[in-house]
XYZ file of C-alpha atoms in Angstrom:
71
model
C 136.310 -59.920 -1.978
C 132.600 -59.205 -1.773
C 132.559 -56.049 0.332
C 128.765 -55.932 0.449
C 128.646 -59.282 2.201
C 131.402 -58.386 4.674
C 129.773 -55.078 5.608
C 126.399 -56.801 6.187
C 127.545 -59.970 7.968
C 126.338 -60.789 11.482
C 129.719 -62.363 12.274
C 131.384 -58.949 12.022
C 128.698 -56.450 13.062
C 125.922 -56.329 15.620
C 122.674 -55.624 13.697
C 124.530 -54.924 10.423
C 121.485 -53.818 8.404
C 120.579 -51.035 10.838
C 122.087 -47.579 10.327
C 123.841 -46.967 13.626
C 126.581 -44.314 13.577
C 126.807 -44.528 17.378
C 128.585 -47.874 17.075
C 131.744 -45.931 16.156
C 131.462 -43.624 19.186
C 131.822 -46.349 21.829
C 135.277 -46.080 23.408
C 135.491 -49.844 23.888
C 134.415 -50.713 20.341
C 137.015 -52.475 18.228
C 135.926 -53.792 14.833
C 137.034 -57.267 13.919
C 139.992 -57.479 11.551
C 139.031 -57.039 7.871
C 135.426 -56.189 8.780
C 135.501 -52.694 7.266
C 137.011 -52.211 3.826
C 136.842 -48.547 2.960
C 138.082 -48.533 -0.643
C 137.524 -52.156 -1.616
C 140.139 -54.745 -2.461
C 141.537 -56.636 -5.409
C 140.183 -55.972 -8.889
C 137.439 -53.724 -7.537
C 139.811 -51.407 -5.689
C 138.576 -47.819 -5.859
C 140.520 -45.865 -8.498
C 139.945 -42.611 -6.585
C 141.313 -43.791 -3.241
C 144.548 -41.797 -3.483
C 142.676 -38.651 -4.510
C 140.273 -39.123 -1.590
C 143.150 -39.410 0.873
C 144.841 -36.295 -0.555
C 141.546 -34.403 -0.270
C 141.201 -35.542 3.336
C 144.661 -34.222 4.219
C 143.896 -30.905 2.471
C 140.591 -30.609 4.330
C 142.307 -31.226 7.652
C 144.933 -28.578 6.849
C 142.216 -26.054 5.959
C 140.288 -26.780 9.146
C 143.365 -26.411 11.344
C 144.317 -23.185 9.583
C 140.863 -21.610 9.834
C 139.777 -22.734 13.310
C 141.438 -22.878 16.685
C 141.099 -26.447 17.916
C 141.707 -27.263 21.560
C 142.198 -30.823 22.744
């Protein structure tokens, strides 16, 4: 799977070559299936994906322990 092509394809994203973090903030936005591949796929699968997920869980635990978060 060529992730670079998928992440820059007009079929999946509106103006894919423009940096637009606001596209994720729209409540009605739903990305098309298989349009965002975070850690790659197949032979090029990221070897650090499990470590990254563990670090994310640890970071969340530290944030919830240190700060009072109200929803």
